[in-house]
Amino acid sequence: MTVDVKLLDWTDALQAPSVVGGKAYQLAQLSHYGLPVPAGMIIPAEWSQRWLSANALQNTVADAVSAALAGSPQHLHELAERLEYAAIPEGLSAAIQEALTARDWLEVPLVVRSSALDEDSRHASFAGIYHSSLNVRGAEALEKAIRKVWASLWTPTAVTYRQHMDLSGHTDDAPAMAVLIMPLLPATASGIAFTCDPIDGRDDRLIIHAQWGLGESLVSGQAAGDEYLFAEDPLDDHLWPLARNLGRKSQKTVPLATGGTEFRATGSDEAAAFVLTPAQAIVLANLLRDAALALDFTMPCYDLEWVWDGQSFWLTQARPVTARARLTYPILQEQPTYWSRGNTCEVVPDPLSPVDWSNSRKLVNALLEQGYAMAGYPLLEGVQRAGLFHGRLYLELSLIQWEAYDALGVSPKAMNTLVGGHQPEIELASPLLSDRLSRLARIVRYLTLAPGRRRRADKAVGDAMPQAKRWRQQALPQDGNGLKEVLIRRLRTVRGASDIFFLQGSSGGSLTFLVQQLEKHFPGEGYALATALLAGGVPSVTARQGYELMALARLARTDPQVDPFPESAAASGDWFATIPPDNDFRRAFTEFLERYGHRGLYETYLRNPRWREEPGYLLSSLDQLASIDESTLRERQRSAVSKAMRRIGATVPFWWRPIIAALTRAARKECNQRESARSAVIAYLEPIRQVLLAAGAHLVAVDGLDRPDDIFQLTMPEIFQALAGKIPSAGLRARVLARTEMFQSWLRETPPDVIVEDKHHQIQHGQGPESMGTERKGEHFQGVPTGTGSIRGKARLLRHPNEGHKLLPGEILVALSTDPGWTPLFLKAGGLVVETGGYLSHGAIVAREFGIPAVMNLPGVFLKLNDGDLLEVDGQKGTVICLERGDTH
């Protein structure tokens, strides 16, 4: 029977990852994504097993492996001798001859490498386990090399490694191996690189090892080579050399390829010189990082091999780093890592696009570090507090709990309440006296420096708005490099806004102390009383925005030149265009957009439009907002404060009351500053989005992208490379397509609220809404109390604020998450129930200001309630009770 034999190229390999093995598939991906990879062909993995069958060796192999696992490895050595002469099946032999002739490779020196199906994965690298052959020339030599590669499946080392890694995807006596065949590049220099530091676990480092000639001298230990260490700039993502030649120079003689055919020893001058110039090292570092991002932007930690042929760099292998140290504080090293969506689920509930992820991971660290650094706490350099799982943003709560406790004595339980989520608490050792004294000194330092820092930050917030306006009004360059420079400058400004980040990340201190003081006098009621005390007062920028929107709604309703409101946001643009330019409402709405147009629905995503671009949502909300009685809202706020003050006056000793009053003022100010700081950051992001869209349009014009908004499917470093013309158009399009498909798959997933990871970065389990948090006793749900008073009303379940027209005044708004874009709906709602969020979340802050009964942090409640259910929401106890069932979903 004639067997159809097909040797695969890179394009074929992309369609058949299950038959080409990890090594070949990752090189095929690199080629597809526009990285420089030499030509190659692949013998599918099935032929390693057909080879055994054709030579009737299956039982012999099985017996030898069984004997080796039983302690007799000599049987594998005897097997190796038989395999060395086992003939390759005739059909495959003919196909190899034909392929060499067609590619004109008969006289070309080749590299023959393994690509086993379990090789070069996230969990098993097989580095150095299987055989490779270099400088193979001609069909006969190639067949001999192929046999050696296949035979290396059953060396004692390979059998032991598979047993140790517990690889059960294939029976151990019949694993499958593809064979990768590529031309041998004329290596002037070559080496290996890591796009993270595998020793200490830092993912903001890139390490290059370089050697004259062939890289195998590095792998085999024949030469030490040069080492180049790069760090990623947190402000603009550039790679900068930290040091050069950190390892010693090799004095050994190594093979040096010339012209791909001759080999000579490295001369003394070459051995003494650095392999790469600084400029070459930077070019290579950017290429390596681009390769890692192209393969997996969510976890770009790769071990890569590269070659310099005197003119260009080439990538010849890529495998995920499988053994990366966990970078954390000593007390956490043996504890699980708790990743939580917490408050991030409120701000960014949907998957992050690559550009949003590459920006958010930097902003999270900048936001969370400021207060501790100011207090003099020795933060561990290089730790990453943000992670991307299922496309969603998670916070490393183990780190966050420890830093809050170790720096300032905030308990893990209190920190969990502030950030939201239902993650476990870390284990703590009993503190020493020296630890307590250090914390006290840091608290004193923090309290001493914070007032001045807040004054500077208030000025920085005030400066952000006019600066963002100037950016919006600037004419943008038309060329790629010009756009790149503008984008870099703007990123450096927003990521370097440390005072603004201080306001955002360090605004829970006074609120925490206020709650603690109230708990001493009112056990179990601290949060509820603090919420009541914070109702009303000087409004935050978000609440002020809501009040102004209500005033606009009343103005529009009484203006004779304004027609009745549209029924949907889709009609709002056309409706607004019918209003005369000199109309009072139109002028007022334009002024509103000047102040708040930088905001939008889920505004943290750079991919989402701002109200200045698409005001339809605001316009469509005016009809119902015009019916809101602001005096009733104000009276509700005053009543909440008055009741709380009477209770405090009747119970708290008079000498404690000034302390509580001062903490209340400080907490209200800090919460307002947190909202102002958020607004300032969003103001900066608007003109950054403007540049990104201009960059997308430029790449469309040069045939690099199909649509301007495809730019959001690239990371910031990739955008820099693309604007500099360093990624081919086909590679850009391939990345965008792959990530668009990945994004859609993420949207279909229900991500867990908490992910538990062991010290080896292995996911132990994820905890979803059904397995955690929300207590349900009959129809009773317990969450975090974040709004005043209690109310009864019908539930209205909304997945997105665009559905806000369904919410009738006085109904209970039930949402998966909220952000400032939901604020107009808060004004209509009688109460608020949200799955996500903690005491410092946006929804909690604004609900307190408006005096709305609100309960946060109720994972899974959205699926357990129906539209029309009669609910009782108690913002003081944090309870939601379903009194009567309404309609089904």
Tab-separated table of N, CA, C and O in Angstrom, residues 643-736:
chain	number	residue	atom	x	y	z
A	643	LYS	N	-28.752	61.265	61.880
A	643	LYS	CA	-28.989	60.072	62.699
A	643	LYS	C	-27.680	59.514	63.256
A	643	LYS	O	-27.611	59.116	64.431
A	644	ALA	N	-26.653	59.491	62.418
A	644	ALA	CA	-25.362	58.968	62.874
A	644	ALA	C	-24.776	59.857	63.969
A	644	ALA	O	-24.246	59.363	64.976
A	645	MET	N	-24.872	61.165	63.816
A	645	MET	CA	-24.320	62.072	64.809
A	645	MET	C	-25.057	61.966	66.137
A	645	MET	O	-24.453	62.059	67.211
A	646	ARG	N	-26.393	61.767	66.081
A	646	ARG	CA	-27.141	61.618	67.332
A	646	ARG	C	-26.700	60.366	68.090
A	646	ARG	O	-26.559	60.384	69.319
A	647	ARG	N	-26.481	59.280	67.352
A	647	ARG	CA	-26.033	58.049	68.003
A	647	ARG	C	-24.649	58.233	68.627
A	647	ARG	O	-24.400	57.782	69.741
A	648	ILE	N	-23.781	58.892	67.888
A	648	ILE	CA	-22.425	59.113	68.403
A	648	ILE	C	-22.472	60.031	69.617
A	648	ILE	O	-21.801	59.791	70.636
A	649	GLY	N	-23.285	61.078	69.533
A	649	GLY	CA	-23.388	62.000	70.661
A	649	GLY	C	-23.926	61.352	71.909
A	649	GLY	O	-23.577	61.738	73.042
A	650	ALA	N	-24.773	60.338	71.742
A	650	ALA	CA	-25.374	59.680	72.901
A	650	ALA	C	-24.486	58.606	73.503
A	650	ALA	O	-24.714	58.182	74.643
A	651	THR	N	-23.487	58.150	72.784
A	651	THR	CA	-22.706	56.993	73.232
A	651	THR	C	-21.216	57.296	73.422
A	651	THR	O	-20.593	56.814	74.372
A	652	VAL	N	-20.634	58.063	72.523
A	652	VAL	CA	-19.183	58.278	72.521
A	652	VAL	C	-18.815	59.372	73.516
A	652	VAL	O	-19.467	60.437	73.534
A	653	PRO	N	-17.818	59.159	74.380
A	653	PRO	CA	-17.374	60.217	75.307
A	653	PRO	C	-17.016	61.491	74.543
A	653	PRO	O	-16.510	61.437	73.423
A	654	PHE	N	-17.243	62.615	75.181
A	654	PHE	CA	-17.104	63.891	74.471
A	654	PHE	C	-15.678	64.129	73.979
A	654	PHE	O	-15.467	64.781	72.972
A	655	TRP	N	-14.674	63.564	74.712
A	655	TRP	CA	-13.299	63.804	74.268
A	655	TRP	C	-12.919	63.009	73.013
A	655	TRP	O	-11.929	63.304	72.368
A	656	TRP	N	-13.739	61.969	72.664
A	656	TRP	CA	-13.472	61.206	71.439
A	656	TRP	C	-14.180	61.809	70.230
A	656	TRP	O	-13.799	61.546	69.094
A	657	ARG	N	-15.197	62.613	70.471
A	657	ARG	CA	-15.990	63.125	69.354
A	657	ARG	C	-15.184	64.000	68.398
A	657	ARG	O	-15.350	63.888	67.178
A	658	PRO	N	-14.304	64.890	68.878
A	658	PRO	CA	-13.485	65.667	67.925
A	658	PRO	C	-12.598	64.785	67.048
A	658	PRO	O	-12.357	65.102	65.881
A	659	ILE	N	-12.119	63.673	67.618
A	659	ILE	CA	-11.284	62.754	66.830
A	659	ILE	C	-12.106	62.132	65.709
A	659	ILE	O	-11.664	62.069	64.546
A	660	ILE	N	-13.328	61.698	66.052
A	660	ILE	CA	-14.189	61.105	65.030
A	660	ILE	C	-14.562	62.136	63.978
A	660	ILE	O	-14.576	61.843	62.779
A	661	ALA	N	-14.834	63.370	64.410
A	661	ALA	CA	-15.167	64.430	63.455
A	661	ALA	C	-13.991	64.712	62.523
A	661	ALA	O	-14.166	64.881	61.298
A	662	ALA	N	-12.787	64.749	63.076
A	662	ALA	CA	-11.604	65.008	62.248
A	662	ALA	C	-11.358	63.871	61.267
A	662	ALA	O	-11.025	64.100	60.094
A	663	LEU	N	-11.514	62.628	61.738
A	663	LEU	CA	-11.336	61.481	60.851
A	663	LEU	C	-12.397	61.466	59.751
A	663	LEU	O	-12.117	61.086	58.608
A	664	THR	N	-13.625	61.891	60.099
A	664	THR	CA	-14.681	61.948	59.088
A	664	THR	C	-14.323	62.954	57.999
A	664	THR	O	-14.468	62.670	56.803
A	665	ARG	N	-13.861	64.134	58.406
A	665	ARG	CA	-13.467	65.146	57.412
A	665	ARG	C	-12.319	64.630	56.553
A	665	ARG	O	-12.317	64.794	55.327
A	666	ALA	N	-11.338	63.998	57.200
A	666	ALA	CA	-10.190	63.488	56.450
A	666	ALA	C	-10.608	62.371	55.493
A	666	ALA	O	-10.149	62.312	54.348
A	667	ALA	N	-11.486	61.474	55.969
A	667	ALA	CA	-11.919	60.362	55.122
A	667	ALA	C	-12.700	60.866	53.919
A	667	ALA	O	-12.515	60.387	52.787
A	668	ARG	N	-13.597	61.852	54.150
A	668	ARG	CA	-14.362	62.404	53.038
A	668	ARG	C	-13.420	63.072	52.022
A	668	ARG	O	-13.566	62.892	50.808
A	669	LYS	N	-12.446	63.816	52.529
A	669	LYS	CA	-11.503	64.484	51.637
A	669	LYS	C	-10.692	63.473	50.841
A	669	LYS	O	-10.490	63.622	49.628
A	670	GLU	N	-10.238	62.415	51.517
A	670	GLU	CA	-9.422	61.414	50.830
A	670	GLU	C	-10.231	60.681	49.766
A	670	GLU	O	-9.719	60.388	48.673
A	671	CYS	N	-11.473	60.361	50.075
A	671	CYS	CA	-12.308	59.692	49.068
A	671	CYS	C	-12.544	60.618	47.870
A	671	CYS	O	-12.518	60.170	46.719
A	672	ASN	N	-12.781	61.903	48.151
A	672	ASN	CA	-12.947	62.859	47.052
A	672	ASN	C	-11.667	62.982	46.233
A	672	ASN	O	-11.703	63.077	45.000
A	673	GLN	N	-10.536	62.972	46.927
A	673	GLN	CA	-9.265	63.059	46.212
A	673	GLN	C	-9.031	61.809	45.373
A	673	GLN	O	-8.456	61.892	44.276
A	674	ARG	N	-9.464	60.676	45.863
A	674	ARG	CA	-9.330	59.439	45.089
A	674	ARG	C	-10.110	59.543	43.784
A	674	ARG	O	-9.609	59.175	42.715
A	675	GLU	N	-11.333	60.083	43.847
A	675	GLU	CA	-12.134	60.260	42.642
A	675	GLU	C	-11.513	61.308	41.718
A	675	GLU	O	-11.496	61.142	40.496
A	676	SER	N	-10.976	62.388	42.292
A	676	SER	CA	-10.338	63.424	41.475
A	676	SER	C	-9.091	62.883	40.773
A	676	SER	O	-8.839	63.193	39.608
A	677	ALA	N	-8.329	62.079	41.510
A	677	ALA	CA	-7.123	61.504	40.916
A	677	ALA	C	-7.483	60.560	39.780
A	677	ALA	O	-6.812	60.556	38.726
A	678	ARG	N	-8.524	59.787	39.976
A	678	ARG	CA	-8.968	58.893	38.897
A	678	ARG	C	-9.372	59.702	37.677
A	678	ARG	O	-9.011	59.363	36.541
A	679	SER	N	-10.115	60.773	37.897
A	679	SER	CA	-10.536	61.617	36.785
A	679	SER	C	-9.328	62.207	36.062
A	679	SER	O	-9.313	62.303	34.829
A	680	ALA	N	-8.290	62.584	36.818
A	680	ALA	CA	-7.086	63.159	36.199
A	680	ALA	C	-6.361	62.126	35.338
A	680	ALA	O	-5.896	62.435	34.232
A	681	VAL	N	-6.258	60.901	35.856
A	681	VAL	CA	-5.607	59.852	35.063
A	681	VAL	C	-6.386	59.604	33.775
A	681	VAL	O	-5.811	59.466	32.691
A	682	ILE	N	-7.722	59.557	33.882
A	682	ILE	CA	-8.545	59.335	32.697
A	682	ILE	C	-8.403	60.500	31.723
A	682	ILE	O	-8.420	60.303	30.506
A	683	ALA	N	-8.245	61.720	32.260
A	683	ALA	CA	-8.031	62.883	31.385
A	683	ALA	C	-6.754	62.720	30.572
A	683	ALA	O	-6.707	63.069	29.386
A	684	TYR	N	-5.712	62.184	31.196
A	684	TYR	CA	-4.463	61.936	30.468
A	684	TYR	C	-4.621	60.813	29.439
A	684	TYR	O	-3.987	60.826	28.382
A	685	LEU	N	-5.445	59.803	29.779
A	685	LEU	CA	-5.592	58.672	28.863
A	685	LEU	C	-6.330	59.064	27.583
A	685	LEU	O	-6.117	58.450	26.532
A	686	GLU	N	-7.197	60.081	27.665
A	686	GLU	CA	-7.956	60.469	26.467
A	686	GLU	C	-7.038	60.871	25.309
A	686	GLU	O	-7.178	60.344	24.199
A	687	PRO	N	-6.076	61.806	25.498
A	687	PRO	CA	-5.191	62.131	24.367
A	687	PRO	C	-4.200	61.024	24.013
A	687	PRO	O	-3.677	61.004	22.900
A	688	ILE	N	-3.946	60.105	24.948
A	688	ILE	CA	-3.142	58.935	24.586
A	688	ILE	C	-3.942	58.055	23.639
A	688	ILE	O	-3.414	57.531	22.649
A	689	ARG	N	-5.223	57.887	23.934
A	689	ARG	CA	-6.104	57.170	23.002
A	689	ARG	C	-6.106	57.864	21.636
A	689	ARG	O	-6.098	57.200	20.591
A	690	GLN	N	-6.103	59.189	21.650
A	690	GLN	CA	-6.082	59.964	20.403
A	690	GLN	C	-4.851	59.615	19.570
A	690	GLN	O	-4.949	59.403	18.348
A	691	VAL	N	-3.692	59.519	20.209
A	691	VAL	CA	-2.463	59.168	19.482
A	691	VAL	C	-2.532	57.731	18.984
A	691	VAL	O	-2.093	57.427	17.869
A	692	LEU	N	-3.063	56.847	19.800
A	692	LEU	CA	-3.160	55.460	19.378
A	692	LEU	C	-4.031	55.313	18.137
A	692	LEU	O	-3.691	54.561	17.208
A	693	LEU	N	-5.139	56.017	18.104
A	693	LEU	CA	-6.001	55.946	16.922
A	693	LEU	C	-5.305	56.544	15.706
A	693	LEU	O	-5.442	56.043	14.581
A	694	ALA	N	-4.541	57.618	15.922
A	694	ALA	CA	-3.764	58.197	14.809
A	694	ALA	C	-2.694	57.218	14.344
A	694	ALA	O	-2.438	57.087	13.140
A	695	ALA	N	-2.079	56.516	15.288
A	695	ALA	CA	-1.086	55.498	14.925
A	695	ALA	C	-1.750	54.369	14.152
A	695	ALA	O	-1.181	53.850	13.171
A	696	GLY	N	-2.962	53.976	14.586
A	696	GLY	CA	-3.692	52.947	13.851
A	696	GLY	C	-4.005	53.390	12.436
A	696	GLY	O	-3.873	52.615	11.480
A	697	ALA	N	-4.425	54.651	12.275
A	697	ALA	CA	-4.734	55.174	10.937
A	697	ALA	C	-3.480	55.205	10.074
A	697	ALA	O	-3.527	54.903	8.875
A	698	HIS	N	-2.338	55.567	10.683
A	698	HIS	CA	-1.079	55.575	9.932
A	698	HIS	C	-0.720	54.165	9.452
A	698	HIS	O	-0.320	53.980	8.283
A	699	LEU	N	-0.883	53.182	10.339
A	699	LEU	CA	-0.542	51.809	9.949
A	699	LEU	C	-1.514	51.271	8.900
A	699	LEU	O	-1.130	50.443	8.065
A	700	VAL	N	-2.763	51.736	8.920
A	700	VAL	CA	-3.688	51.380	7.844
A	700	VAL	C	-3.203	51.983	6.522
A	700	VAL	O	-3.209	51.319	5.472
A	701	ALA	N	-2.746	53.240	6.584
A	701	ALA	CA	-2.303	53.931	5.365
A	701	ALA	C	-1.080	53.269	4.733
A	701	ALA	O	-0.929	53.294	3.515
A	702	VAL	N	-0.215	52.667	5.567
A	702	VAL	CA	0.976	52.004	5.031
A	702	VAL	C	0.729	50.503	4.872
A	702	VAL	O	1.685	49.730	4.746
A	703	ASP	N	-0.557	50.109	4.901
A	703	ASP	CA	-0.967	48.733	4.677
A	703	ASP	C	-0.473	47.786	5.764
A	703	ASP	O	-0.185	46.617	5.512
A	704	GLY	N	-0.392	48.312	7.004
A	704	GLY	CA	0.027	47.458	8.109
A	704	GLY	C	-1.132	46.871	8.882
A	704	GLY	O	-1.023	45.787	9.444
A	705	LEU	N	-2.260	47.611	8.938
A	705	LEU	CA	-3.453	47.151	9.637
A	705	LEU	C	-4.665	47.344	8.729
A	705	LEU	O	-4.608	48.119	7.764
A	706	ASP	N	-5.744	46.666	9.063
A	706	ASP	CA	-6.964	46.799	8.274
A	706	ASP	C	-7.852	47.932	8.774
A	706	ASP	O	-8.544	48.579	7.991
A	707	ARG	N	-7.840	48.169	10.099
A	707	ARG	CA	-8.681	49.210	10.691
A	707	ARG	C	-7.874	49.943	11.759
A	707	ARG	O	-7.035	49.330	12.440
A	708	PRO	N	-8.137	51.246	11.967
A	708	PRO	CA	-7.371	51.973	12.989
A	708	PRO	C	-7.487	51.364	14.383
A	708	PRO	O	-6.499	51.329	15.125
A	709	ASP	N	-8.682	50.872	14.763
A	709	ASP	CA	-8.815	50.353	16.124
A	709	ASP	C	-8.195	48.968	16.298
A	709	ASP	O	-8.197	48.425	17.407
A	710	ASP	N	-7.632	48.395	15.235
A	710	ASP	CA	-6.830	47.178	15.405
A	710	ASP	C	-5.594	47.448	16.262
A	710	ASP	O	-4.996	46.512	16.798
A	711	ILE	N	-5.232	48.726	16.388
A	711	ILE	CA	-4.049	49.091	17.166
A	711	ILE	C	-4.170	48.622	18.613
A	711	ILE	O	-3.177	48.331	19.279
A	712	PHE	N	-5.411	48.500	19.108
A	712	PHE	CA	-5.606	48.111	20.502
A	712	PHE	C	-5.318	46.627	20.732
A	712	PHE	O	-5.257	46.192	21.891
A	713	GLN	N	-5.134	45.868	19.658
A	713	GLN	CA	-4.772	44.456	19.797
A	713	GLN	C	-3.255	44.259	19.778
A	713	GLN	O	-2.771	43.131	19.652
A	714	LEU	N	-2.507	45.349	19.913
A	714	LEU	CA	-1.048	45.283	20.025
A	714	LEU	C	-0.628	45.830	21.378
A	714	LEU	O	-1.294	46.699	21.952
A	715	THR	N	0.484	45.338	21.908
A	715	THR	CA	1.039	45.895	23.137
A	715	THR	C	1.785	47.183	22.810
A	715	THR	O	2.107	47.456	21.650
A	716	MET	N	2.085	47.967	23.832
A	716	MET	CA	2.825	49.216	23.611
A	716	MET	C	4.170	48.969	22.936
A	716	MET	O	4.511	49.649	21.957
A	717	PRO	N	4.990	48.015	23.405
A	717	PRO	CA	6.254	47.781	22.707
A	717	PRO	C	6.062	47.377	21.237
A	717	PRO	O	6.848	47.773	20.375
A	718	GLU	N	5.032	46.599	20.959
A	718	GLU	CA	4.763	46.226	19.564
A	718	GLU	C	4.361	47.445	18.739
A	718	GLU	O	4.736	47.567	17.565
A	719	ILE	N	3.598	48.349	19.336
A	719	ILE	CA	3.207	49.569	18.619
A	719	ILE	C	4.436	50.390	18.290
A	719	ILE	O	4.574	50.919	17.174
A	720	PHE	N	5.379	50.498	19.233
A	720	PHE	CA	6.622	51.227	18.959
A	720	PHE	C	7.375	50.584	17.790
A	720	PHE	O	7.859	51.279	16.884
A	721	GLN	N	7.483	49.261	17.823
A	721	GLN	CA	8.188	48.549	16.748
A	721	GLN	C	7.469	48.723	15.409
A	721	GLN	O	8.097	48.919	14.371
A	722	ALA	N	6.140	48.658	15.441
A	722	ALA	CA	5.367	48.785	14.202
A	722	ALA	C	5.510	50.180	13.607
A	722	ALA	O	5.681	50.341	12.391
A	723	LEU	N	5.443	51.210	14.456
A	723	LEU	CA	5.567	52.583	13.953
A	723	LEU	C	6.968	52.852	13.402
A	723	LEU	O	7.138	53.701	12.525
A	724	ALA	N	7.953	52.126	13.916
A	724	ALA	CA	9.319	52.259	13.393
A	724	ALA	C	9.551	51.379	12.177
A	724	ALA	O	10.666	51.329	11.642
A	725	GLY	N	8.510	50.681	11.708
A	725	GLY	CA	8.624	49.847	10.523
A	725	GLY	C	9.373	48.560	10.725
A	725	GLY	O	9.921	47.997	9.765
A	726	LYS	N	9.393	48.034	11.960
A	726	LYS	CA	10.200	46.857	12.259
A	726	LYS	C	9.399	45.571	12.379
A	726	LYS	O	9.944	44.524	12.745
A	727	ILE	N	8.085	45.641	12.103
A	727	ILE	CA	7.266	44.425	12.066
A	727	ILE	C	6.573	44.382	10.710
A	727	ILE	O	5.855	45.319	10.357
A	728	PRO	N	6.754	43.341	9.925
A	728	PRO	CA	6.103	43.265	8.611
A	728	PRO	C	4.581	43.326	8.727
A	728	PRO	O	3.996	42.906	9.729
A	729	SER	N	3.955	43.835	7.693
A	729	SER	CA	2.495	43.995	7.699
A	729	SER	C	1.784	42.673	7.949
A	729	SER	O	0.814	42.609	8.717
A	730	ALA	N	2.249	41.626	7.282
A	730	ALA	CA	1.596	40.317	7.460
A	730	ALA	C	1.692	39.867	8.906
A	730	ALA	O	0.753	39.265	9.454
A	731	GLY	N	2.815	40.149	9.556
A	731	GLY	CA	2.981	39.776	10.950
A	731	GLY	C	2.052	40.548	11.871
A	731	GLY	O	1.502	39.993	12.821
A	732	LEU	N	1.872	41.849	11.580
A	732	LEU	CA	0.940	42.648	12.376
A	732	LEU	C	-0.479	42.113	12.250
A	732	LEU	O	-1.200	41.957	13.238
A	733	ARG	N	-0.882	41.865	11.027
A	733	ARG	CA	-2.246	41.375	10.803
A	733	ARG	C	-2.466	40.015	11.477
A	733	ARG	O	-3.533	39.741	12.026
A	734	ALA	N	-1.451	39.172	11.417
A	734	ALA	CA	-1.569	37.848	12.033
A	734	ALA	C	-1.748	37.974	13.545
A	734	ALA	O	-2.545	37.256	14.151
A	735	ARG	N	-1.026	38.893	14.168
A	735	ARG	CA	-1.152	39.085	15.611
A	735	ARG	C	-2.549	39.605	15.959
A	735	ARG	O	-3.177	39.134	16.909
A	736	VAL	N	-3.008	40.577	15.191
A	736	VAL	CA	-4.324	41.156	15.457
A	736	VAL	C	-5.410	40.087	15.333
A	736	VAL	O	-6.307	39.985	16.177
